[in-house]
Amino acid sequence: MIISDLFKKKKAVYSFEIFPPKPTADVAAVSDTIEKLAALSPDYISVTCSAGGTGNSRTAEIAKLVQKNGVEPLAHVTCINSSKSDVARTLAELSENKIYNVLALRGDRIAGAQESKDFAHASDLVSFIRQWGGGKFDIAGACYPEGHPESPDILTDIRNLKKKADAGVTHLNTQLFYDNEDFFRFRDMLALAGIDVPVQAGIMPLVKKAHVDRTIALSGAKIPAKISRMISRFYDKPDALMEAGIAYAVSQIVDLLSAGVQGIHLYVMNNAYVAERITESVKHILNEVNGE
């Protein structure tokens, strides 16, 4: 299944994102997670590159597990530390395993690492994948409702996003956000810029202290007052934070679906329990939206 075709068949696509274990770790833990996520019948599951920007080493391996569980995988491909030959090897491995849906990303900068001489931006990677694959790959891209943290302003970021769309991206997944109004404004700006590919809203539930700390430190996402109150009140109460984080994510998703979002992409942090709880809460609304 080509993922871009899903948007032609459904009004709201629903997907999860997982990450591979470390290179030395057993695949068993993530295999169990994949089985549980597959049982929830997502439209696809995206698989990130190795943690910490260490390349695409286990992405294809985990994507194959997703595929074996009857769900379409979306394999992340990064380029910030890769040459054209590196990316070509990654694409060849994916192609050999009949994995044709990819998410083209520049990737995070790594202090001290040699950056690519072949790829300066994700749009360069999109063009290369399109050329190398001869149209074989369906290419998704990333976007930032609040603007890319390295961009001087949101208008510059959207102009760069237009280059990515023109290079051949077929749909976009947003970075996490916690204020839906930011997403709605961003969606309007994309339309004005002539970017008409489907956009999935990326939702990451804040359900653990570690997620709270890491998200605030690294994502650059705005933290609305009601999220701040939730964190302040339940930061040292794990069970309550879990419940509050799930409830907030559900409320976000319901609001987005009510406003006609074209898809929900749930960053589950390899936590099948969170995915199960949220899916159970929104599945009837999703079915209603999709006429199922």
Tab-separated table of C-alpha atoms in Angstrom:
chain	number	residue	atom	x	y	z
A	1	MET	CA	0.000	0.000	0.000
A	2	ILE	CA	1.326	3.405	-0.998
A	3	ILE	CA	0.589	5.729	1.918
A	4	SER	CA	-0.387	8.686	-0.247
A	5	ASP	CA	-3.230	6.525	-1.589
A	6	LEU	CA	-4.636	6.232	1.949
A	7	PHE	CA	-5.418	9.943	1.942
A	8	LYS	CA	-7.502	9.452	-1.195
A	9	LYS	CA	-9.545	6.741	0.515
A	10	LYS	CA	-9.878	8.184	4.024
A	11	LYS	CA	-10.756	11.590	5.398
A	12	ALA	CA	-8.517	11.016	8.426
A	13	VAL	CA	-5.506	8.667	8.379
A	14	TYR	CA	-4.372	7.273	11.755
A	15	SER	CA	-0.808	6.121	12.408
A	16	PHE	CA	1.832	5.485	15.064
A	17	GLU	CA	5.554	6.147	15.289
A	18	ILE	CA	8.096	3.878	16.960
A	19	PHE	CA	11.876	3.868	17.239
A	20	PRO	CA	14.357	0.977	16.914
A	21	PRO	CA	16.240	-0.433	19.886
A	22	LYS	CA	19.919	0.409	20.277
A	23	PRO	CA	22.253	-1.468	17.884
A	24	THR	CA	23.312	-3.893	20.641
A	25	ALA	CA	19.818	-4.433	22.097
A	26	ASP	CA	17.544	-7.410	21.516
A	27	VAL	CA	14.756	-6.785	19.052
A	28	ALA	CA	12.286	-8.751	21.215
A	29	ALA	CA	10.998	-5.776	23.202
A	30	VAL	CA	10.086	-3.709	20.168
A	31	SER	CA	8.705	-6.809	18.448
A	32	ASP	CA	6.162	-7.193	21.256
A	33	THR	CA	5.274	-3.499	20.949
A	34	ILE	CA	4.751	-3.835	17.207
A	35	GLU	CA	2.392	-6.784	17.696
A	36	LYS	CA	0.299	-4.785	20.160
A	37	LEU	CA	0.256	-1.705	17.931
A	38	ALA	CA	-0.670	-3.758	14.862
A	39	ALA	CA	-3.649	-5.176	16.761
A	40	LEU	CA	-5.026	-1.609	16.949
A	41	SER	CA	-5.284	-1.519	13.120
A	42	PRO	CA	-3.397	1.692	12.359
A	43	ASP	CA	-3.153	2.757	8.734
A	44	TYR	CA	0.642	2.584	8.993
A	45	ILE	CA	3.504	2.637	11.498
A	46	SER	CA	6.519	4.850	10.934
A	47	VAL	CA	9.960	3.694	12.069
A	48	THR	CA	12.557	6.286	13.067
A	49	CYS	CA	16.278	6.037	12.543
A	50	SER	CA	18.504	4.816	15.347
A	51	ALA	CA	18.459	6.880	18.516
A	52	GLY	CA	20.846	9.801	18.715
A	53	GLY	CA	21.229	10.200	14.984
A	54	THR	CA	23.388	7.103	14.563
A	55	GLY	CA	22.095	6.427	11.106
A	56	ASN	CA	19.566	4.187	9.451
A	57	SER	CA	21.125	0.937	10.699
A	58	ARG	CA	18.066	-0.814	12.187
A	59	THR	CA	15.260	1.045	10.454
A	60	ALA	CA	14.817	-1.526	7.686
A	61	GLU	CA	14.990	-4.404	10.194
A	62	ILE	CA	12.196	-2.934	12.314
A	63	ALA	CA	10.178	-1.882	9.267
A	64	LYS	CA	10.239	-5.517	8.145
A	65	LEU	CA	8.758	-6.538	11.512
A	66	VAL	CA	5.978	-4.000	11.034
A	67	GLN	CA	5.352	-5.414	7.580
A	68	LYS	CA	5.234	-8.994	8.905
A	69	ASN	CA	2.529	-7.920	11.350
A	70	GLY	CA	0.320	-6.836	8.478
A	71	VAL	CA	0.819	-3.071	8.767
A	72	GLU	CA	2.420	-0.798	6.187
A	73	PRO	CA	5.745	0.651	7.434
A	74	LEU	CA	7.023	4.163	6.779
A	75	ALA	CA	10.812	4.095	7.047
A	76	HIS	CA	12.671	7.234	8.094
A	77	VAL	CA	15.699	8.148	5.991
A	78	THR	CA	18.068	10.905	7.144
A	79	CYS	CA	20.857	12.630	5.238
A	80	ILE	CA	22.671	15.136	7.469
A	81	ASN	CA	25.647	12.807	7.987
A	82	SER	CA	25.250	10.753	4.804
A	83	SER	CA	26.695	10.756	1.306
A	84	LYS	CA	24.667	9.900	-1.789
A	85	SER	CA	26.158	6.409	-1.736
A	86	ASP	CA	25.113	5.966	1.921
A	87	VAL	CA	21.529	6.933	1.130
A	88	ALA	CA	21.551	4.764	-1.990
A	89	ARG	CA	22.523	1.737	0.129
A	90	THR	CA	19.684	2.483	2.554
A	91	LEU	CA	17.187	2.791	-0.304
A	92	ALA	CA	18.459	-0.415	-1.879
A	93	GLU	CA	17.970	-2.305	1.397
A	94	LEU	CA	14.449	-0.948	1.756
A	95	SER	CA	13.636	-1.777	-1.860
A	96	GLU	CA	14.943	-5.330	-1.476
A	97	ASN	CA	12.470	-5.752	1.400
A	98	LYS	CA	9.615	-4.212	-0.614
A	99	ILE	CA	9.452	-1.173	1.650
A	100	TYR	CA	8.537	1.737	-0.600
A	101	ASN	CA	7.173	4.339	1.826
A	102	VAL	CA	9.848	6.632	3.278
A	103	LEU	CA	9.962	9.776	5.391
A	104	ALA	CA	12.767	12.002	4.087
A	105	LEU	CA	14.458	14.005	6.856
A	106	ARG	CA	17.563	16.118	7.110
A	107	GLY	CA	18.077	14.778	10.635
A	108	ASP	CA	19.379	16.353	13.838
A	109	ARG	CA	22.799	17.924	14.010
A	110	ILE	CA	25.340	15.957	16.066
A	111	ALA	CA	28.136	17.867	17.752
A	112	GLY	CA	31.488	16.994	16.175
A	113	ALA	CA	30.012	14.851	13.399
A	114	GLN	CA	30.964	15.434	9.776
A	115	GLU	CA	27.972	16.842	7.936
A	116	SER	CA	27.042	15.757	4.444
A	117	LYS	CA	28.607	17.407	1.419
A	118	ASP	CA	25.808	16.032	-0.765
A	119	PHE	CA	22.715	17.058	1.205
A	120	ALA	CA	22.182	20.429	2.847
A	121	HIS	CA	18.392	20.211	3.218
A	122	ALA	CA	15.624	17.620	3.291
A	123	SER	CA	14.476	18.889	-0.126
A	124	ASP	CA	17.828	17.726	-1.547
A	125	LEU	CA	17.169	14.267	-0.116
A	126	VAL	CA	13.637	14.200	-1.536
A	127	SER	CA	14.974	15.021	-5.013
A	128	PHE	CA	17.650	12.321	-4.721
A	129	ILE	CA	15.164	9.647	-3.598
A	130	ARG	CA	12.799	10.594	-6.403
A	131	GLN	CA	15.623	10.372	-8.958
A	132	TRP	CA	17.254	7.224	-7.549
A	133	GLY	CA	14.003	5.341	-7.202
A	134	GLY	CA	12.506	6.451	-10.486
A	135	GLY	CA	9.175	7.074	-8.782
A	136	LYS	CA	9.271	3.771	-6.884
A	137	PHE	CA	9.178	5.417	-3.463
A	138	ASP	CA	6.319	7.335	-1.893
A	139	ILE	CA	8.013	10.167	-0.004
A	140	ALA	CA	6.638	11.842	3.106
A	141	GLY	CA	8.148	14.916	4.721
A	142	ALA	CA	8.220	16.639	8.108
A	143	CYS	CA	6.936	20.078	9.044
A	144	TYR	CA	6.768	22.326	12.103
A	145	PRO	CA	3.494	24.094	12.993
A	146	GLU	CA	5.429	26.587	15.129
A	147	GLY	CA	8.265	26.912	12.595
A	148	HIS	CA	11.531	24.982	12.381
A	149	PRO	CA	13.730	25.885	15.355
A	150	GLU	CA	16.612	26.801	13.013
A	151	SER	CA	14.467	28.977	10.760
A	152	PRO	CA	14.525	32.768	11.323
A	153	ASP	CA	10.735	32.951	11.033
A	154	ILE	CA	7.717	30.888	10.032
A	155	LEU	CA	7.405	32.468	6.573
A	156	THR	CA	10.963	31.471	5.691
A	157	ASP	CA	10.230	27.987	6.981
A	158	ILE	CA	7.108	27.685	4.813
A	159	ARG	CA	9.018	28.863	1.732
A	160	ASN	CA	11.533	26.081	2.383
A	161	LEU	CA	8.674	23.635	2.926
A	162	LYS	CA	7.292	24.607	-0.487
A	163	LYS	CA	10.633	23.558	-2.010
A	164	LYS	CA	10.251	20.194	-0.307
A	165	ALA	CA	6.715	19.779	-1.627
A	166	ASP	CA	7.787	20.793	-5.135
A	167	ALA	CA	10.628	18.240	-4.961
A	168	GLY	CA	8.066	15.443	-4.651
A	169	VAL	CA	6.784	15.039	-1.083
A	170	THR	CA	3.339	13.391	-1.125
A	171	HIS	CA	2.253	14.093	2.460
A	172	LEU	CA	3.533	15.816	5.591
A	173	ASN	CA	3.760	14.798	9.250
A	174	THR	CA	4.006	17.598	11.768
A	175	GLN	CA	6.345	17.866	14.690
A	176	LEU	CA	4.565	17.566	18.034
A	177	PHE	CA	2.585	20.556	19.287
A	178	TYR	CA	0.288	21.184	22.250
A	179	ASP	CA	-1.810	24.136	21.126
A	180	ASN	CA	-4.176	23.214	18.282
A	181	GLU	CA	-4.547	26.854	17.285
A	182	ASP	CA	-0.913	26.792	16.164
A	183	PHE	CA	-1.739	23.882	13.873
A	184	PHE	CA	-4.832	25.582	12.452
A	185	ARG	CA	-2.869	28.767	11.659
A	186	PHE	CA	-0.109	26.679	10.084
A	187	ARG	CA	-2.616	24.784	7.938
A	188	ASP	CA	-4.036	28.069	6.649
A	189	MET	CA	-0.542	29.331	5.814
A	190	LEU	CA	0.250	26.166	3.868
A	191	ALA	CA	-2.884	26.652	1.784
A	192	LEU	CA	-1.929	30.263	1.039
A	193	ALA	CA	1.557	29.086	-0.002
A	194	GLY	CA	0.077	26.583	-2.454
A	195	ILE	CA	1.181	23.530	-0.458
A	196	ASP	CA	-1.740	21.193	-1.012
A	197	VAL	CA	-0.403	17.800	0.102
A	198	PRO	CA	-2.184	16.103	3.045
A	199	VAL	CA	-0.936	17.063	6.506
A	200	GLN	CA	-1.076	14.749	9.518
A	201	ALA	CA	-1.024	16.290	12.977
A	202	GLY	CA	1.725	14.863	15.176
A	203	ILE	CA	0.581	14.236	18.756
A	204	MET	CA	2.936	13.206	21.563
A	205	PRO	CA	1.274	12.484	24.914
A	206	LEU	CA	3.205	13.781	27.922
A	207	VAL	CA	2.794	10.775	30.197
A	208	LYS	CA	6.156	10.401	31.955
A	209	LYS	CA	8.593	12.735	33.707
A	210	ALA	CA	11.330	11.762	31.251
A	211	HIS	CA	9.109	12.700	28.308
A	212	VAL	CA	8.229	16.016	29.907
A	213	ASP	CA	11.875	16.945	30.508
A	214	ARG	CA	13.103	15.803	27.107
A	215	THR	CA	10.233	17.351	25.170
A	216	ILE	CA	10.568	20.740	26.806
A	217	ALA	CA	14.346	20.716	26.377
A	218	LEU	CA	14.606	19.471	22.790
A	219	SER	CA	11.417	20.026	20.824
A	220	GLY	CA	11.067	23.772	21.103
A	221	ALA	CA	7.293	23.283	21.242
A	222	LYS	CA	5.251	25.885	23.057
A	223	ILE	CA	3.845	24.662	26.372
A	224	PRO	CA	0.346	26.143	26.904
A	225	ALA	CA	-0.750	27.189	30.384
A	226	LYS	CA	-3.013	24.168	30.892
A	227	ILE	CA	-0.135	21.813	30.066
A	228	SER	CA	2.105	23.728	32.482
A	229	ARG	CA	-0.515	23.382	35.201
A	230	MET	CA	-0.804	19.658	34.495
A	231	ILE	CA	2.961	19.175	34.688
A	232	SER	CA	3.271	21.252	37.844
A	233	ARG	CA	0.456	19.402	39.600
A	234	PHE	CA	1.326	15.827	38.622
A	235	TYR	CA	5.059	15.873	37.823
A	236	ASP	CA	5.959	13.645	40.797
A	237	LYS	CA	2.796	11.538	40.631
A	238	PRO	CA	3.423	8.982	37.846
A	239	ASP	CA	-0.056	7.429	37.710
A	240	ALA	CA	-1.824	10.781	37.667
A	241	LEU	CA	0.585	12.196	35.051
A	242	MET	CA	-0.076	9.172	32.855
A	243	GLU	CA	-3.849	9.662	33.069
A	244	ALA	CA	-3.653	13.430	32.613
A	245	GLY	CA	-1.305	13.139	29.633
A	246	ILE	CA	-3.565	10.627	27.901
A	247	ALA	CA	-6.635	12.774	28.570
A	248	TYR	CA	-4.966	15.871	27.114
A	249	ALA	CA	-3.854	13.987	23.985
A	250	VAL	CA	-7.377	12.639	23.484
A	251	SER	CA	-8.843	16.137	23.809
A	252	GLN	CA	-6.361	17.421	21.226
A	253	ILE	CA	-7.222	14.648	18.790
A	254	VAL	CA	-10.987	15.095	19.167
A	255	ASP	CA	-10.638	18.823	18.492
A	256	LEU	CA	-8.414	18.206	15.452
A	257	LEU	CA	-10.784	15.622	13.988
A	258	SER	CA	-13.702	17.987	14.571
A	259	ALA	CA	-11.819	20.619	12.562
A	260	GLY	CA	-11.238	18.316	9.595
A	261	VAL	CA	-7.615	17.300	10.119
A	262	GLN	CA	-6.455	14.884	7.414
A	263	GLY	CA	-4.703	12.569	9.815
A	264	ILE	CA	-3.356	11.905	13.297
A	265	HIS	CA	0.220	10.660	13.740
A	266	LEU	CA	0.734	9.475	17.315
A	267	TYR	CA	4.247	9.526	18.778
A	268	VAL	CA	3.826	6.647	21.214
A	269	MET	CA	7.450	6.388	22.440
A	270	ASN	CA	7.180	2.598	22.048
A	271	ASN	CA	4.466	2.522	24.710
A	272	ALA	CA	1.686	0.265	23.449
A	273	TYR	CA	-0.429	0.919	26.554
A	274	VAL	CA	-0.670	4.630	25.731
A	275	ALA	CA	-1.533	3.842	22.115
A	276	GLU	CA	-4.226	1.398	23.246
A	277	ARG	CA	-5.819	3.879	25.651
A	278	ILE	CA	-5.879	6.731	23.154
A	279	THR	CA	-7.084	4.578	20.278
A	280	GLU	CA	-9.904	3.161	22.378
A	281	SER	CA	-11.007	6.704	23.225
A	282	VAL	CA	-10.988	8.075	19.661
A	283	LYS	CA	-11.770	5.073	17.458
A	284	HIS	CA	-15.514	5.707	17.255
A	285	ILE	CA	-14.910	9.329	16.264
A	286	LEU	CA	-12.366	8.226	13.668
A	287	ASN	CA	-14.857	5.717	12.285
A	288	GLU	CA	-17.546	8.391	12.101
A	289	VAL	CA	-15.201	10.792	10.286
A	290	ASN	CA	-14.214	8.082	7.819
A	291	GLY	CA	-17.787	6.846	7.344
A	292	GLU	CA	-16.966	3.400	8.678
